[in-house]
Amino acid sequence: MNAASAPQAIPIPALREALLTWFDHSGRALPWRAGAEGARDPYRVWVAEILLQQTQVARGLVYYERFLTAFPSVQALAEAPIDAVLKAWEGCGYYARARNLHRAAGVIVAGGMPSTYAGWLALPGVGPYTAAAVSSLAFGEQRAVNDGNVRRVLARLYGERLPTEPWVQARADALLDSGRPGAFNEAVMDLGATICTPKAPRCAVCPLAAWCEARASGQPTAFPAPKVRAAVREVGAVAVLIGNEHSAVLERREGALLGGLMGLPSELREPDETAAQALARLCARLDAVPGTLLGTVSHTMTHRQITLDVYAAQSAHPKTPVQDAALSRLDHKALELLAARRGSLFD
Ligand code: ADE
């Protein structure tokens, strides 16, 4: 079809049927989709939805299997020490999600598994998206999900460049298939992830193409308009490696950023502070003697880019086995510096 062809007005029952038929043939076989439609294992669906909030499905699958192997049931999760939960979450980022999963597992074991949207929404770490996903996928409740994929698919379908949250929710609610709400939600997610992709939508094979305003405009990727992103703030920090990549002095981090995780002792640099000054401050706190600069690592999170200068240091502080601790990716990168330096001595 060419750019000038106008879409037909949307007959909602036909659209639902086209989307669900496509999903039945082409939907992804994902591990939390095992079981009868509308009666999935809520624990597995919940863990998957929390994981996939900030992680793409391909990567999330690996973390999902690791987490489910460590904690195969909500009882196992509730009974585990928080450090074991953080360790199983290692690499996924946004560790508040793991802490909330653990707290919510305790609530579920004490009070029972919720079976409604409202019951899920009352749990720590569960917002409207997750409550809608779990209640529709695992219990067949009629709740439309509203995430990035849904927003893009609906903005294109209706030719809306600036879709607001309430607009997306209202459209999703109106389209939801009352007989198969969970399948409908997952169909929109899969369509967004595999066909109606952000940069290269495959309109030629889209089951909704006949009704899509964005396709008819000839510029599907212009919908929705890109969001204006908040600037990423650059943060400098110094850390010391006392020990080696197997056994080192570790501290528990505080604050929203990597709070709760273990990491190399570190200090954020004050705005006008040099790395040497921050290192002196850190070593005074630890009663440590600073050594050479091992290297610099950086890591970007949603709103911050951290650049960390990592120094060797000596101190009498007790060392901890690194393998047992839940560390951020930034700390893993810092620990790898030592091995990389050792390797380079032999180059
Ligand atoms: N992304 C978030 N939740 C999902 C799900 N249940 N299926 C596929 N992709 C998803």
Short mmCIF file of C-alpha atoms and ligand atoms in Angstrom, two decimals:
data_model
loop_
_atom_site.label_atom_id
_atom_site.label_comp_id
_atom_site.label_asym_id
_atom_site.label_seq_id
_atom_site.Cartn_x
_atom_site.Cartn_y
_atom_site.Cartn_z
CA MET A 1 0.00 0.00 0.00
CA ASN A 2 1.31 3.48 -0.66
CA ALA A 3 1.60 6.47 1.60
CA ALA A 4 -1.52 8.16 0.27
CA SER A 5 -3.96 5.33 1.04
CA ALA A 6 -6.30 6.35 3.83
CA PRO A 7 -7.02 3.88 6.63
CA GLN A 8 -10.52 2.58 7.12
CA ALA A 9 -12.46 3.63 10.23
CA ILE A 10 -11.67 1.17 12.99
CA PRO A 11 -14.22 -1.63 13.44
CA ILE A 12 -13.19 -2.67 16.94
CA PRO A 13 -14.36 -6.33 16.86
CA ALA A 14 -12.48 -6.90 13.57
CA LEU A 15 -9.34 -5.30 14.97
CA ARG A 16 -9.48 -7.50 18.08
CA GLU A 17 -9.91 -10.58 15.96
CA ALA A 18 -7.04 -9.66 13.63
CA LEU A 19 -4.72 -8.95 16.54
CA LEU A 20 -5.59 -12.11 18.50
CA THR A 21 -5.36 -14.33 15.41
CA TRP A 22 -1.91 -12.90 14.75
CA PHE A 23 -0.94 -13.45 18.41
CA ASP A 24 -2.15 -17.05 18.39
CA HIS A 25 0.14 -17.79 15.42
CA SER A 26 3.03 -15.42 15.98
CA GLY A 27 3.09 -14.52 19.69
CA ARG A 28 6.33 -15.30 21.48
CA ALA A 29 6.68 -18.50 23.51
CA LEU A 30 7.90 -17.03 26.79
CA PRO A 31 8.39 -19.08 29.96
CA TRP A 32 5.83 -17.23 32.10
CA ARG A 33 3.22 -17.86 29.40
CA ALA A 34 3.01 -21.58 30.25
CA GLY A 35 -0.41 -22.71 31.47
CA ALA A 36 -3.97 -21.97 30.49
CA GLU A 37 -4.75 -18.48 29.22
CA GLY A 38 -6.04 -16.30 32.07
CA ALA A 39 -4.85 -18.85 34.64
CA ARG A 40 -1.09 -18.53 34.62
CA ASP A 41 1.12 -18.88 37.67
CA PRO A 42 0.80 -15.38 39.22
CA TYR A 43 4.19 -15.61 40.93
CA ARG A 44 5.98 -16.23 37.62
CA VAL A 45 4.00 -13.53 35.82
CA TRP A 46 4.71 -11.04 38.60
CA VAL A 47 8.46 -11.70 38.63
CA ALA A 48 8.57 -11.42 34.82
CA GLU A 49 6.64 -8.15 34.76
CA ILE A 50 8.86 -6.56 37.42
CA LEU A 51 12.00 -7.69 35.58
CA LEU A 52 10.79 -6.52 32.19
CA GLN A 53 9.99 -3.02 33.41
CA GLN A 54 13.52 -1.87 32.68
CA THR A 55 14.94 -4.76 30.69
CA GLN A 56 14.40 -6.00 27.14
CA VAL A 57 12.82 -9.45 26.83
CA ALA A 58 15.95 -11.12 25.32
CA ARG A 59 18.10 -10.08 28.25
CA GLY A 60 15.30 -10.41 30.80
CA LEU A 61 14.89 -14.11 29.94
CA VAL A 62 18.35 -14.92 31.30
CA TYR A 63 17.70 -13.04 34.54
CA TYR A 64 14.23 -14.56 34.82
CA GLU A 65 15.56 -18.13 34.66
CA ARG A 66 18.27 -17.33 37.18
CA PHE A 67 15.80 -15.74 39.60
CA LEU A 68 13.22 -18.53 39.27
CA THR A 69 15.90 -21.17 39.81
CA ALA A 70 17.05 -19.40 42.99
CA PHE A 71 13.48 -18.77 44.22
CA PRO A 72 11.04 -21.17 42.54
CA SER A 73 8.08 -20.11 44.70
CA VAL A 74 6.84 -17.08 46.57
CA GLN A 75 7.56 -18.97 49.84
CA ALA A 76 11.17 -19.51 48.80
CA LEU A 77 11.50 -15.81 47.98
CA ALA A 78 9.93 -14.69 51.26
CA GLU A 79 12.18 -16.97 53.32
CA ALA A 80 15.42 -15.96 51.57
CA PRO A 81 17.76 -13.41 53.14
CA ILE A 82 17.65 -10.07 51.31
CA ASP A 83 21.33 -10.41 50.35
CA ALA A 84 20.57 -13.63 48.46
CA VAL A 85 17.73 -11.84 46.62
CA LEU A 86 20.01 -8.93 45.68
CA LYS A 87 22.64 -11.43 44.53
CA ALA A 88 20.10 -13.17 42.24
CA TRP A 89 19.10 -9.74 40.90
CA GLU A 90 22.70 -8.81 40.14
CA GLY A 91 23.08 -7.11 36.77
CA CYS A 92 19.40 -6.21 36.40
CA GLY A 93 19.78 -2.70 37.88
CA TYR A 94 17.10 -0.73 39.75
CA TYR A 95 17.62 -2.81 42.88
CA ALA A 96 14.63 -1.27 44.64
CA ARG A 97 12.65 -3.70 42.48
CA ALA A 98 14.36 -6.69 44.13
CA ARG A 99 13.86 -5.26 47.61
CA ASN A 100 10.17 -4.68 46.89
CA LEU A 101 9.73 -8.20 45.45
CA HIS A 102 11.17 -9.58 48.67
CA ARG A 103 8.96 -7.41 50.90
CA ALA A 104 5.87 -8.18 48.85
CA ALA A 105 6.64 -11.93 48.98
CA GLY A 106 6.53 -11.64 52.79
CA VAL A 107 3.14 -9.90 52.58
CA ILE A 108 1.81 -12.60 50.21
CA VAL A 109 2.99 -15.48 52.38
CA ALA A 110 1.39 -13.87 55.44
CA GLY A 111 -1.89 -12.80 53.82
CA GLY A 112 -2.38 -14.88 50.66
CA MET A 113 -1.85 -14.31 46.93
CA PRO A 114 -4.04 -11.43 45.67
CA SER A 115 -6.28 -12.33 42.76
CA THR A 116 -7.53 -8.86 41.79
CA TYR A 117 -6.10 -5.65 40.34
CA ALA A 118 -6.75 -3.81 43.62
CA GLY A 119 -5.10 -6.56 45.66
CA TRP A 120 -1.96 -6.47 43.52
CA LEU A 121 -1.84 -2.69 43.54
CA ALA A 122 -1.67 -2.73 47.34
CA LEU A 123 1.67 -4.63 47.34
CA PRO A 124 5.03 -2.87 47.64
CA GLY A 125 6.57 -2.12 44.25
CA VAL A 126 3.40 -2.90 42.28
CA GLY A 127 2.05 0.01 40.24
CA PRO A 128 -0.92 0.21 37.85
CA TYR A 129 1.01 -1.42 34.98
CA THR A 130 2.10 -4.49 36.96
CA ALA A 131 -1.26 -4.84 38.71
CA ALA A 132 -3.05 -4.76 35.33
CA ALA A 133 -0.60 -7.23 33.78
CA VAL A 134 -0.73 -9.80 36.60
CA SER A 135 -4.48 -9.57 37.17
CA SER A 136 -5.26 -9.94 33.46
CA LEU A 137 -2.64 -12.58 32.59
CA ALA A 138 -2.97 -14.75 35.67
CA PHE A 139 -6.61 -14.15 36.65
CA GLY A 140 -8.38 -13.01 33.47
CA GLU A 141 -9.39 -9.63 34.96
CA GLN A 142 -10.40 -7.02 32.38
CA ARG A 143 -7.56 -4.53 32.81
CA ALA A 144 -5.69 -2.97 29.90
CA VAL A 145 -1.96 -2.47 30.37
CA ASN A 146 -0.31 0.78 29.40
CA ASP A 147 3.44 0.69 28.77
CA GLY A 148 5.84 1.95 26.12
CA ASN A 149 4.84 -0.65 23.54
CA VAL A 150 1.13 -0.02 24.04
CA ARG A 151 1.70 3.73 23.80
CA ARG A 152 3.56 3.43 20.50
CA VAL A 153 1.12 0.97 18.91
CA LEU A 154 -1.91 3.08 19.84
CA ALA A 155 -0.29 6.40 18.94
CA ARG A 156 0.38 5.01 15.47
CA LEU A 157 -2.96 3.32 15.06
CA TYR A 158 -4.82 6.56 15.86
CA GLY A 159 -2.22 8.93 14.37
CA GLU A 160 -1.63 10.71 17.69
CA ARG A 161 1.78 12.41 17.92
CA LEU A 162 1.47 13.47 21.56
CA PRO A 163 -0.33 10.69 23.44
CA THR A 164 -0.84 11.42 27.14
CA GLU A 165 -1.06 8.66 29.75
CA PRO A 166 -4.86 9.06 30.18
CA TRP A 167 -5.31 9.06 26.39
CA VAL A 168 -3.41 5.79 26.02
CA GLN A 169 -5.25 4.21 28.93
CA ALA A 170 -8.65 5.23 27.56
CA ARG A 171 -7.84 3.83 24.09
CA ALA A 172 -6.42 0.63 25.53
CA ASP A 173 -9.48 0.17 27.78
CA ALA A 174 -11.82 0.67 24.82
CA LEU A 175 -9.98 -1.85 22.64
CA LEU A 176 -9.40 -4.56 25.27
CA ASP A 177 -11.00 -7.88 24.38
CA SER A 178 -13.26 -8.73 27.33
CA GLY A 179 -13.12 -12.46 26.57
CA ARG A 180 -9.32 -12.65 26.38
CA PRO A 181 -7.93 -9.64 28.27
CA GLY A 182 -4.57 -11.21 29.12
CA ALA A 183 -3.96 -12.41 25.57
CA PHE A 184 -5.00 -9.04 24.20
CA ASN A 185 -2.54 -7.23 26.47
CA GLU A 186 0.29 -9.55 25.51
CA ALA A 187 -0.64 -9.31 21.83
CA VAL A 188 -0.19 -5.52 21.92
CA MET A 189 3.12 -5.94 23.77
CA ASP A 190 4.38 -8.48 21.23
CA LEU A 191 3.20 -6.41 18.29
CA GLY A 192 5.09 -3.42 19.69
CA ALA A 193 8.21 -5.47 20.35
CA THR A 194 8.37 -7.42 17.08
CA ILE A 195 6.47 -5.50 14.35
CA CYS A 196 5.52 -1.99 15.44
CA THR A 197 9.08 -1.31 16.58
CA PRO A 198 10.33 2.22 17.33
CA LYS A 199 12.69 2.72 14.37
CA ALA A 200 11.83 0.15 11.69
CA PRO A 201 8.17 -0.89 11.86
CA ARG A 202 7.25 -3.77 9.55
CA CYS A 203 3.91 -2.40 8.37
CA ALA A 204 3.76 -4.88 5.47
CA VAL A 205 3.17 -7.76 7.89
CA CYS A 206 1.20 -5.89 10.57
CA PRO A 207 -2.26 -7.31 11.33
CA LEU A 208 -3.52 -3.78 12.08
CA ALA A 209 -2.13 -2.12 8.92
CA ALA A 210 -5.53 -1.61 7.28
CA TRP A 211 -6.64 0.68 10.14
CA CYS A 212 -3.38 2.42 10.96
CA GLU A 213 -3.23 6.24 10.57
CA ALA A 214 0.55 6.38 10.96
CA ARG A 215 1.11 3.86 8.19
CA ALA A 216 -1.28 5.80 5.96
CA SER A 217 0.68 9.00 6.60
CA GLY A 218 3.75 7.36 5.05
CA GLN A 219 5.79 8.26 8.14
CA PRO A 220 4.92 5.73 10.82
CA THR A 221 8.02 6.49 12.88
CA ALA A 222 6.87 10.10 13.34
CA PHE A 223 4.30 8.70 15.81
CA PRO A 224 4.56 9.26 18.70
CA ALA A 225 6.83 12.34 18.69
CA PRO A 226 10.08 11.67 20.59
CA LYS A 227 9.92 12.51 24.30
CA VAL A 228 12.19 15.29 25.43
CA ARG A 229 14.61 13.57 27.77
CA ALA A 230 15.95 15.11 30.97
CA ALA A 231 19.69 15.72 30.67
CA VAL A 232 21.97 13.02 32.05
CA ARG A 233 23.93 14.43 35.00
CA GLU A 234 27.62 13.56 35.13
CA VAL A 235 28.87 12.45 38.52
CA GLY A 236 32.53 11.86 39.46
CA ALA A 237 33.58 9.44 42.17
CA VAL A 238 36.64 7.63 43.49
CA ALA A 239 36.88 4.08 44.84
CA VAL A 240 39.61 1.96 46.35
CA LEU A 241 40.37 -1.66 45.71
CA ILE A 242 41.88 -3.07 48.90
CA GLY A 243 42.64 -6.71 48.12
CA ASN A 244 42.06 -8.22 44.72
CA GLU A 245 39.23 -9.22 42.37
CA HIS A 246 38.47 -12.33 44.50
CA SER A 247 38.63 -10.89 47.98
CA ALA A 248 38.33 -7.20 48.77
CA VAL A 249 37.11 -4.69 51.32
CA LEU A 250 33.45 -4.04 50.47
CA GLU A 251 30.91 -1.63 51.94
CA ARG A 252 27.17 -1.51 51.76
CA ARG A 253 26.10 1.40 49.58
CA GLU A 254 23.51 3.85 50.83
CA GLY A 255 21.15 6.16 48.97
CA ALA A 256 18.67 5.68 46.17
CA LEU A 257 21.21 5.00 43.43
CA LEU A 258 22.80 1.68 44.33
CA GLY A 259 21.47 1.51 47.88
CA GLY A 260 21.55 -1.90 49.54
CA LEU A 261 24.21 -3.33 47.22
CA MET A 262 27.75 -4.03 48.28
CA GLY A 263 30.56 -2.19 46.50
CA LEU A 264 34.13 -1.01 46.70
CA PRO A 265 34.50 1.76 49.29
CA SER A 266 33.86 4.98 47.41
CA GLU A 267 33.14 8.68 47.72
CA LEU A 268 31.32 10.96 45.32
CA ARG A 269 33.43 13.95 44.30
CA GLU A 270 32.16 17.32 45.48
CA PRO A 271 31.60 19.80 42.61
CA ASP A 272 35.04 21.46 42.82
CA GLU A 273 36.97 18.60 44.32
CA THR A 274 39.82 16.86 42.47
CA ALA A 275 40.06 13.07 42.39
CA ALA A 276 43.15 13.29 44.61
CA GLN A 277 41.25 15.25 47.27
CA ALA A 278 38.32 12.83 47.22
CA LEU A 279 40.78 9.92 47.45
CA ALA A 280 42.44 11.50 50.49
CA ARG A 281 39.01 11.92 52.12
CA LEU A 282 38.12 8.29 51.37
CA CYS A 283 41.43 6.94 52.67
CA ALA A 284 41.17 9.00 55.86
CA ARG A 285 37.74 7.50 56.48
CA LEU A 286 39.06 3.96 55.93
CA ASP A 287 42.41 4.45 57.62
CA ALA A 288 43.94 3.27 54.33
CA VAL A 289 47.10 4.11 52.42
CA PRO A 290 46.38 5.07 48.80
CA GLY A 291 48.29 3.39 45.95
CA THR A 292 48.30 3.70 42.18
CA LEU A 293 45.41 4.51 39.87
CA LEU A 294 44.18 1.20 38.43
CA GLY A 295 41.95 2.87 35.87
CA THR A 296 38.66 4.64 35.28
CA VAL A 297 35.30 3.03 34.63
CA SER A 298 31.98 4.60 33.82
CA HIS A 299 28.40 3.52 33.91
CA THR A 300 25.26 5.24 32.69
CA MET A 301 21.98 4.96 34.53
CA THR A 302 18.73 6.64 33.57
CA HIS A 303 19.61 10.12 34.77
CA ARG A 304 23.25 9.86 35.76
CA GLN A 305 26.55 8.94 34.28
CA ILE A 306 29.08 7.94 36.93
CA THR A 307 32.78 8.13 36.18
CA LEU A 308 34.74 6.24 38.82
CA ASP A 309 38.51 6.49 39.32
CA VAL A 310 39.65 3.27 40.95
CA TYR A 311 42.82 3.22 43.05
CA ALA A 312 44.69 0.40 44.72
CA ALA A 313 45.02 0.90 48.49
CA GLN A 314 46.22 -0.89 51.60
CA SER A 315 44.38 -1.15 54.90
CA ALA A 316 43.83 -3.53 57.80
CA HIS A 317 40.06 -3.65 57.15
CA PRO A 318 38.67 -7.21 56.81
CA LYS A 319 38.18 -8.43 53.23
CA THR A 320 35.09 -10.24 51.95
CA PRO A 321 34.84 -12.91 49.22
CA VAL A 322 33.66 -10.95 46.16
CA GLN A 323 31.83 -13.89 44.65
CA ASP A 324 29.23 -14.02 47.43
CA ALA A 325 28.33 -10.32 47.37
CA ALA A 326 25.65 -8.59 45.30
CA LEU A 327 27.57 -5.96 43.34
CA SER A 328 26.50 -3.38 40.80
CA ARG A 329 27.81 -3.54 37.23
CA LEU A 330 29.92 -0.52 38.02
CA ASP A 331 31.74 -2.46 40.74
CA HIS A 332 32.22 -5.48 38.51
CA LYS A 333 33.83 -3.18 35.94
CA ALA A 334 36.06 -1.72 38.66
CA LEU A 335 37.18 -5.17 39.82
CA GLU A 336 37.99 -6.19 36.26
CA LEU A 337 40.53 -3.38 36.06
CA LEU A 338 43.01 -5.31 38.18
CA ALA A 339 42.88 -8.42 35.99
CA ALA A 340 43.12 -6.23 32.86
CA ARG A 341 46.23 -4.51 34.25
CA ARG A 342 47.81 -7.83 35.15
CA GLY A 343 47.06 -9.07 31.61
CA SER A 344 48.62 -5.98 30.08
CA LEU A 345 51.90 -6.60 31.97
CA PHE A 346 52.33 -9.69 29.82
CA ASP A 347 51.33 -8.10 26.49
N1 ADE B 1 7.10 -6.93 28.39
C1 ADE B 1 6.59 -6.73 29.60
N2 ADE B 1 5.76 -7.71 29.95
C2 ADE B 1 5.71 -8.57 28.92
C3 ADE B 1 5.02 -9.76 28.67
N3 ADE B 1 4.20 -10.28 29.57
N4 ADE B 1 5.21 -10.35 27.48
C4 ADE B 1 6.04 -9.80 26.60
N5 ADE B 1 6.71 -8.70 26.76
C5 ADE B 1 6.56 -8.06 27.91
#
